[in-house]
XYZ file of C-alpha atoms in Angstrom:
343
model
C 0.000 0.000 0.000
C 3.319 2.003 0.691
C 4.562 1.404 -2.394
C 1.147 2.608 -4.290
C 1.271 5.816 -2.522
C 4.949 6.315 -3.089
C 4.044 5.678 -7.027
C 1.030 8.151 -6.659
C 2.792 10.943 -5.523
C 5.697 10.301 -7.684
C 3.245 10.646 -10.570
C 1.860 13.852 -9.146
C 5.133 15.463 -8.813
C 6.357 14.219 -12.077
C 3.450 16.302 -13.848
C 3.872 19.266 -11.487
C 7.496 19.439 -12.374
C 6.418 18.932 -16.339
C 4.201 22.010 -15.718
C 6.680 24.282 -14.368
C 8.751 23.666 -16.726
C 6.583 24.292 -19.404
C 5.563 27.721 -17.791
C 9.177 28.400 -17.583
C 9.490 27.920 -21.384
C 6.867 30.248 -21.730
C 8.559 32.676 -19.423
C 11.981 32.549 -20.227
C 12.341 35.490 -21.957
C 11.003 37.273 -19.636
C 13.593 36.156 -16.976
C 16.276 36.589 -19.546
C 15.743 40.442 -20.922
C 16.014 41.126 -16.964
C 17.433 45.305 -18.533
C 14.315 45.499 -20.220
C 10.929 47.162 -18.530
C 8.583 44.646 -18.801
C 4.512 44.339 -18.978
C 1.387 44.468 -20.457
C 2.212 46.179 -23.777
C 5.986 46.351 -23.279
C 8.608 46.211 -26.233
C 10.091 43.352 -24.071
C 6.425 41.885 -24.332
C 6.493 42.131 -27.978
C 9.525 41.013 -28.553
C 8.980 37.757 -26.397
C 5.456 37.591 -28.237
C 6.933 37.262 -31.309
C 10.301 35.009 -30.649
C 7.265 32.741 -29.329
C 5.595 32.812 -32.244
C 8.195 32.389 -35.065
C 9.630 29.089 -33.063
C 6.508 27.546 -32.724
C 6.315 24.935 -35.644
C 2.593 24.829 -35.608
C 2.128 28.792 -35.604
C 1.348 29.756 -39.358
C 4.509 32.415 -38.963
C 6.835 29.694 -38.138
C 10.476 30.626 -39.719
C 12.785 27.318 -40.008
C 15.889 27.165 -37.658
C 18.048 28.379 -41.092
C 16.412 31.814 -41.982
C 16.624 32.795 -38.497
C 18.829 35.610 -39.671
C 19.326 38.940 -37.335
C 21.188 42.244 -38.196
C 22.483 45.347 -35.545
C 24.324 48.366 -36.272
C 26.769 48.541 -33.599
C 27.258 52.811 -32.617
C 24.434 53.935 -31.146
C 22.553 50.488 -31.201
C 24.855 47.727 -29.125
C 27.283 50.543 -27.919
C 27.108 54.526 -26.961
C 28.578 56.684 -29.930
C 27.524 60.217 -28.685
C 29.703 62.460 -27.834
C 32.317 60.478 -29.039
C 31.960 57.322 -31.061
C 34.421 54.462 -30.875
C 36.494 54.522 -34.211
C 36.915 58.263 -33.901
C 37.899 57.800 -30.119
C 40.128 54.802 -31.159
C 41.765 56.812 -34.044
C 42.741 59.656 -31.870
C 43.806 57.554 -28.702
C 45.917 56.060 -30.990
C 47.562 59.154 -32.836
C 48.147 60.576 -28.923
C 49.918 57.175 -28.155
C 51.679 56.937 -30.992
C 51.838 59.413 -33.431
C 52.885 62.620 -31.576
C 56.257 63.017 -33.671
C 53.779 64.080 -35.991
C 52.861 67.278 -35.479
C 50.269 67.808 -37.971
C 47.997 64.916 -36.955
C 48.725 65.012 -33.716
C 47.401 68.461 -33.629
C 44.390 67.925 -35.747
C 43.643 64.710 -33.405
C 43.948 67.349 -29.906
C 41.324 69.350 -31.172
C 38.710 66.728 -32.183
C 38.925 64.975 -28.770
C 38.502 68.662 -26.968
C 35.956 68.918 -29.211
C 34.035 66.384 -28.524
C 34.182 66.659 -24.856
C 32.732 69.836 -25.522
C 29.675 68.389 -27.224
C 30.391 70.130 -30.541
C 28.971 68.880 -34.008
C 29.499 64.821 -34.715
C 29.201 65.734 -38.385
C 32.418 67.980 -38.677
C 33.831 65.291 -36.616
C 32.829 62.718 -38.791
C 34.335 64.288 -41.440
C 37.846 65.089 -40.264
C 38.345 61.426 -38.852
C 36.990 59.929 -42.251
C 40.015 61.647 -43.630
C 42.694 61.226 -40.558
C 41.769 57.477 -39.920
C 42.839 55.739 -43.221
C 46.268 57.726 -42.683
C 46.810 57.165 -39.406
C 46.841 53.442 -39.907
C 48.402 52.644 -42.687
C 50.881 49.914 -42.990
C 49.026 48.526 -40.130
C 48.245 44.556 -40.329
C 44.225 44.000 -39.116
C 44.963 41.650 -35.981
C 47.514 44.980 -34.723
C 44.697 47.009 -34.798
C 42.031 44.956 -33.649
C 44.097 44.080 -30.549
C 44.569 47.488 -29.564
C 40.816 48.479 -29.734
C 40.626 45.376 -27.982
C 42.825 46.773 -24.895
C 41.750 50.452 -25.357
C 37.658 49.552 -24.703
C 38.599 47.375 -21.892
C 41.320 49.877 -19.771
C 40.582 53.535 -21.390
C 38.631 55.460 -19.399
C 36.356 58.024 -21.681
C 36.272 61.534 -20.226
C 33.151 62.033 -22.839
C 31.524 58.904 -21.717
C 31.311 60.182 -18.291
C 34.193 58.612 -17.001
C 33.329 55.036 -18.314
C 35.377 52.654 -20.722
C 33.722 51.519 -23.763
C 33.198 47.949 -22.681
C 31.096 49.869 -19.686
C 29.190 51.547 -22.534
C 27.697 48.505 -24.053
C 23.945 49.368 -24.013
C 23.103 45.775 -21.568
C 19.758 45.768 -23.114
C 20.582 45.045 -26.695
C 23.565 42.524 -24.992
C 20.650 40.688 -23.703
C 18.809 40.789 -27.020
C 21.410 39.261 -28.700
C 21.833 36.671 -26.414
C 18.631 35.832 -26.324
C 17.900 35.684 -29.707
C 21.078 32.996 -30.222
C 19.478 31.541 -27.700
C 16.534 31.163 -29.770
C 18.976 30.046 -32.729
C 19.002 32.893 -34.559
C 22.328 33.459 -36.967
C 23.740 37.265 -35.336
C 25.215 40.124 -37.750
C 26.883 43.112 -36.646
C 26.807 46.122 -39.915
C 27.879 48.810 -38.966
C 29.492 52.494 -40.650
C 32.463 51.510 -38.456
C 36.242 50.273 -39.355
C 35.525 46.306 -39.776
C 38.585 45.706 -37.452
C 37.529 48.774 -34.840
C 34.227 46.345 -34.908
C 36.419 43.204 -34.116
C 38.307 44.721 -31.383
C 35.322 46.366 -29.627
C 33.386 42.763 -29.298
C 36.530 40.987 -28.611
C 37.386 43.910 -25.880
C 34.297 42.904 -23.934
C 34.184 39.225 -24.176
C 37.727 39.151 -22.513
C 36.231 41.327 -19.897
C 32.901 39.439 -19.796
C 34.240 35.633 -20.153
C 31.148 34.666 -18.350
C 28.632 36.936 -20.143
C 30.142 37.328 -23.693
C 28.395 38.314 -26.809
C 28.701 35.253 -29.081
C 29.616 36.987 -32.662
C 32.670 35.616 -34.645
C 34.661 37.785 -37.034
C 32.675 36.556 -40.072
C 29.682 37.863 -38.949
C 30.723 41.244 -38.601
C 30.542 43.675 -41.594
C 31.934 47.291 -41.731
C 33.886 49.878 -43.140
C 36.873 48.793 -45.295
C 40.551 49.738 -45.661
C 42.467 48.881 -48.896
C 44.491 45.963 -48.314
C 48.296 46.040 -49.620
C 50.827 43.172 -49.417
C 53.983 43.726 -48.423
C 57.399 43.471 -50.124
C 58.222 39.816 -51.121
C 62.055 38.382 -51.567
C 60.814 36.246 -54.281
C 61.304 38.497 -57.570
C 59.243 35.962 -59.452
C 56.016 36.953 -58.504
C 54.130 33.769 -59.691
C 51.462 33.402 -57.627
C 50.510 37.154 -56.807
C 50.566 36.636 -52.896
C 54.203 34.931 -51.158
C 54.477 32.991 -48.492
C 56.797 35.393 -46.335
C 54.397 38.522 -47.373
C 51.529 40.103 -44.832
C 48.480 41.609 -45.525
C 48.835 45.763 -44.153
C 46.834 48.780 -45.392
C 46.482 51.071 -47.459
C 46.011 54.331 -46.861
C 43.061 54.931 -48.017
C 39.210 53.354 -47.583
C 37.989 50.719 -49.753
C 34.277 51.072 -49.622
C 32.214 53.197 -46.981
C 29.070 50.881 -45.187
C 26.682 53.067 -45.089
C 22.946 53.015 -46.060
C 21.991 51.069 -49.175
C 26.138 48.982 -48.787
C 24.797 47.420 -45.195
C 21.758 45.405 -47.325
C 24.642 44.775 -50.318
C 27.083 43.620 -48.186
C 24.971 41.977 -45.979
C 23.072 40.048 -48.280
C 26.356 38.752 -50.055
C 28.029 37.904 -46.862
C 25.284 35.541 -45.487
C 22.863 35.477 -48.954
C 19.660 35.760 -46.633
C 17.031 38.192 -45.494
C 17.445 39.561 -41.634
C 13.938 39.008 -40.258
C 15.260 41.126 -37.185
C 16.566 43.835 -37.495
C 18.105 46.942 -35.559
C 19.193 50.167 -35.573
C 19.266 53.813 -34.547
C 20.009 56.262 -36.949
C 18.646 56.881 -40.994
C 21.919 55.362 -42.264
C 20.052 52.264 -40.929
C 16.683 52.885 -43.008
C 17.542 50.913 -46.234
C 18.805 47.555 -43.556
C 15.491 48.082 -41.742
C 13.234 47.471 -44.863
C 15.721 44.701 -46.247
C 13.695 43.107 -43.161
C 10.341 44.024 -43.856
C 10.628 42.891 -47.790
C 11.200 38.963 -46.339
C 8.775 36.830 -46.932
C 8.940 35.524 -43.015
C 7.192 37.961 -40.560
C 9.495 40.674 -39.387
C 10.936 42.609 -36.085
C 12.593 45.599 -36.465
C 13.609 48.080 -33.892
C 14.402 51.949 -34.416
C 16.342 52.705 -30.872
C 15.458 56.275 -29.449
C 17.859 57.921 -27.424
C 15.520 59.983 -25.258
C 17.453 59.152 -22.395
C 19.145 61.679 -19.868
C 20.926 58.495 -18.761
C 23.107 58.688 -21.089
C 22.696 61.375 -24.242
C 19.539 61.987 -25.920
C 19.814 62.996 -29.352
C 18.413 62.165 -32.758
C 14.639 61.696 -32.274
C 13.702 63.137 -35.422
C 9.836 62.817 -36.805
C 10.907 61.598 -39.761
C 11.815 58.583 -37.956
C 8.723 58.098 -36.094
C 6.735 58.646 -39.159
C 8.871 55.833 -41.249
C 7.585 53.574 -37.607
C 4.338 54.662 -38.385
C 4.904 53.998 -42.287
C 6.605 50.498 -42.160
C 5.502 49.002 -39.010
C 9.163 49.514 -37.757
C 8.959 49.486 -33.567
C 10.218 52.749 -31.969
C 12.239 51.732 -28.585
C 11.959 54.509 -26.414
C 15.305 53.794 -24.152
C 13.832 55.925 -20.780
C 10.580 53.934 -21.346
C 11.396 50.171 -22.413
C 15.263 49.918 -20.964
C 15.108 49.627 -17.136
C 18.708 49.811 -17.474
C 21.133 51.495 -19.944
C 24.835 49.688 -19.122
């Protein structure tokens, strides 16, 4: 009679535990976007809503484990870019640490970090480093420069970032996102405007300070901003095979192709030959990626960020982008309402 109780309330357990776990599954991206405000009617809701409904095989929306394909731009979207973004503030750390025998960039590097610590215009800014990086680089192999973004985000502390590095900048929100959505077996691209190895060294930069929390994107799924690529000067006078063993790939001094607007769906669609079906962003320079999403033929998520938060900088909240929301079913993310946490 023991023994038949013993069974009995093994049984009862057994289906107790069976539905807890199944209301975990339910609620397990809930517990997981722990940065994100949550709720009836929450972005965090929505996005859980639909993640649920995509990866449900009998849901008529269901997108197959291969086409789970998700794009971010990375300044302003993963990581803080105003006052200061991160390839400018990596080209001019690096011209102070190493290029002050030269006078004339060294000069014209002083007064675009003073001015952006006075909060002057990004575009001018923009503009002189787009000229100074390519220079200040040159000759440079890839993995060099990678590894010293790599070191810089981890140890530099920004003076226009209020004192933080930029691995302390990392918006933990979208870190979460990402997460979650591998989690959920989705394939992760980073395009972004940036220098492709600034974009290598900045991820790589926080994984080695996050080894228990890291952001799981390789290399080849990162796609930026391009340097000509030179090889450097062989022994072998023969030149048969156009690239010799004891020669290194360096750069040039001069960009190869800019990824900008309409080149982040080009270059993204011939690097992984998919659709994104999520997709986001903060800036117009993202517009063209964000309806790349919204022509698949697989229901879509995209996410405009707005930075309307005195947490950090608010800027950019233009009506043109709330209108395109409005226009293309886009989702505006209002950081001071949906992020319950910014780093």
């Amino acid at each position: 009679m023991l023994n038949i109780q013993k069974r009995g309330v093994a049984i009862v357990l057994s289906f107790l535990l069976l539905f807890l776990c199944s209301c975990n599954s339910q609620k397990i991206g809930e517990k997981e976007l722990t940065s994100w405000n949550g709720g009836s009617g929450s972005m965090k809701e929505m996005i859980t809503s639909y993640i649920e409904e995509i990866t449900d095989e009998s849901n008529e929306n269901f997108i197959p484990k291969e086409d789970r394909i998700a794009a971010f731009d990375m300044d302003g979207t993963i990581i803080q870019e105003n006052p200061i973004s991160l390839w400018y503030s990596v080209t001019a750390s690096y011209i102070m640490d190493c290029k002050q025998d030269d006078t004339e960039i060294y000069e014209k590097a002083k007064g675009l970090l003073e001015q952006s610590q006075s909060n002057q215009d990004s575009n001018s800014m923009a503009y002189s480093y787009s000229e100074l990086a390519p220079v200040v680089f040159s000759g440079m192999e890839e993995d060099a420069i990678a590894d010293y973004v790599a070191e810089l985000v981890q140890t530099k502390k920004q003076d226009s970032l209020g004192g933080r590095t930029f691995v302390e900048s990392f918006y933990q929100p979208m870190v979460e996102l990402i997460q979650y959505l591998v989690s959920k077996d989705f394939e992760i691209y980073v395009v972004s405007g940036s220098d492709r190895a600034v974009i290598w060294g900045a991820f790589e930069g926080y994984n080695q300070a996050n080894p228990d929390n890291p952001i799981p994107i390789d290399r080849a799924h990162m796609i930026g901003t391009d340097p000509e690529i030179l090889l450097t000067k062989t022994k072998d006078t023969s030149n048969l095979c156009g690239f010799m063993p004891d020669q290194k790939l360096v750069r040039g001094n001069k960009m190869a192709e800019t990824n900008l607007d309409i080149h982040k769906v080009s270059r993204l669609y011939h690097q992984c030959g998919k659709l994104p079906v999520v997709v986001g962003g903060n800036s117009s320079g993202d517009y063209a990626l964000f309806n790349m999403a919204k022509s698949s033929p697989h229901k879509s998520l995209v996410l405009l960020l707005a930075h309307d938060d005195s947490r950090e900088v608010t800027y950019g909240m233009s009506k043109m982008g709330e209108s395109a929301c409005a226009t293309f079913d886009w989702k505006w993310v209002s950081m001071k309402k949906e992020f319950r946490e910014i780093y």
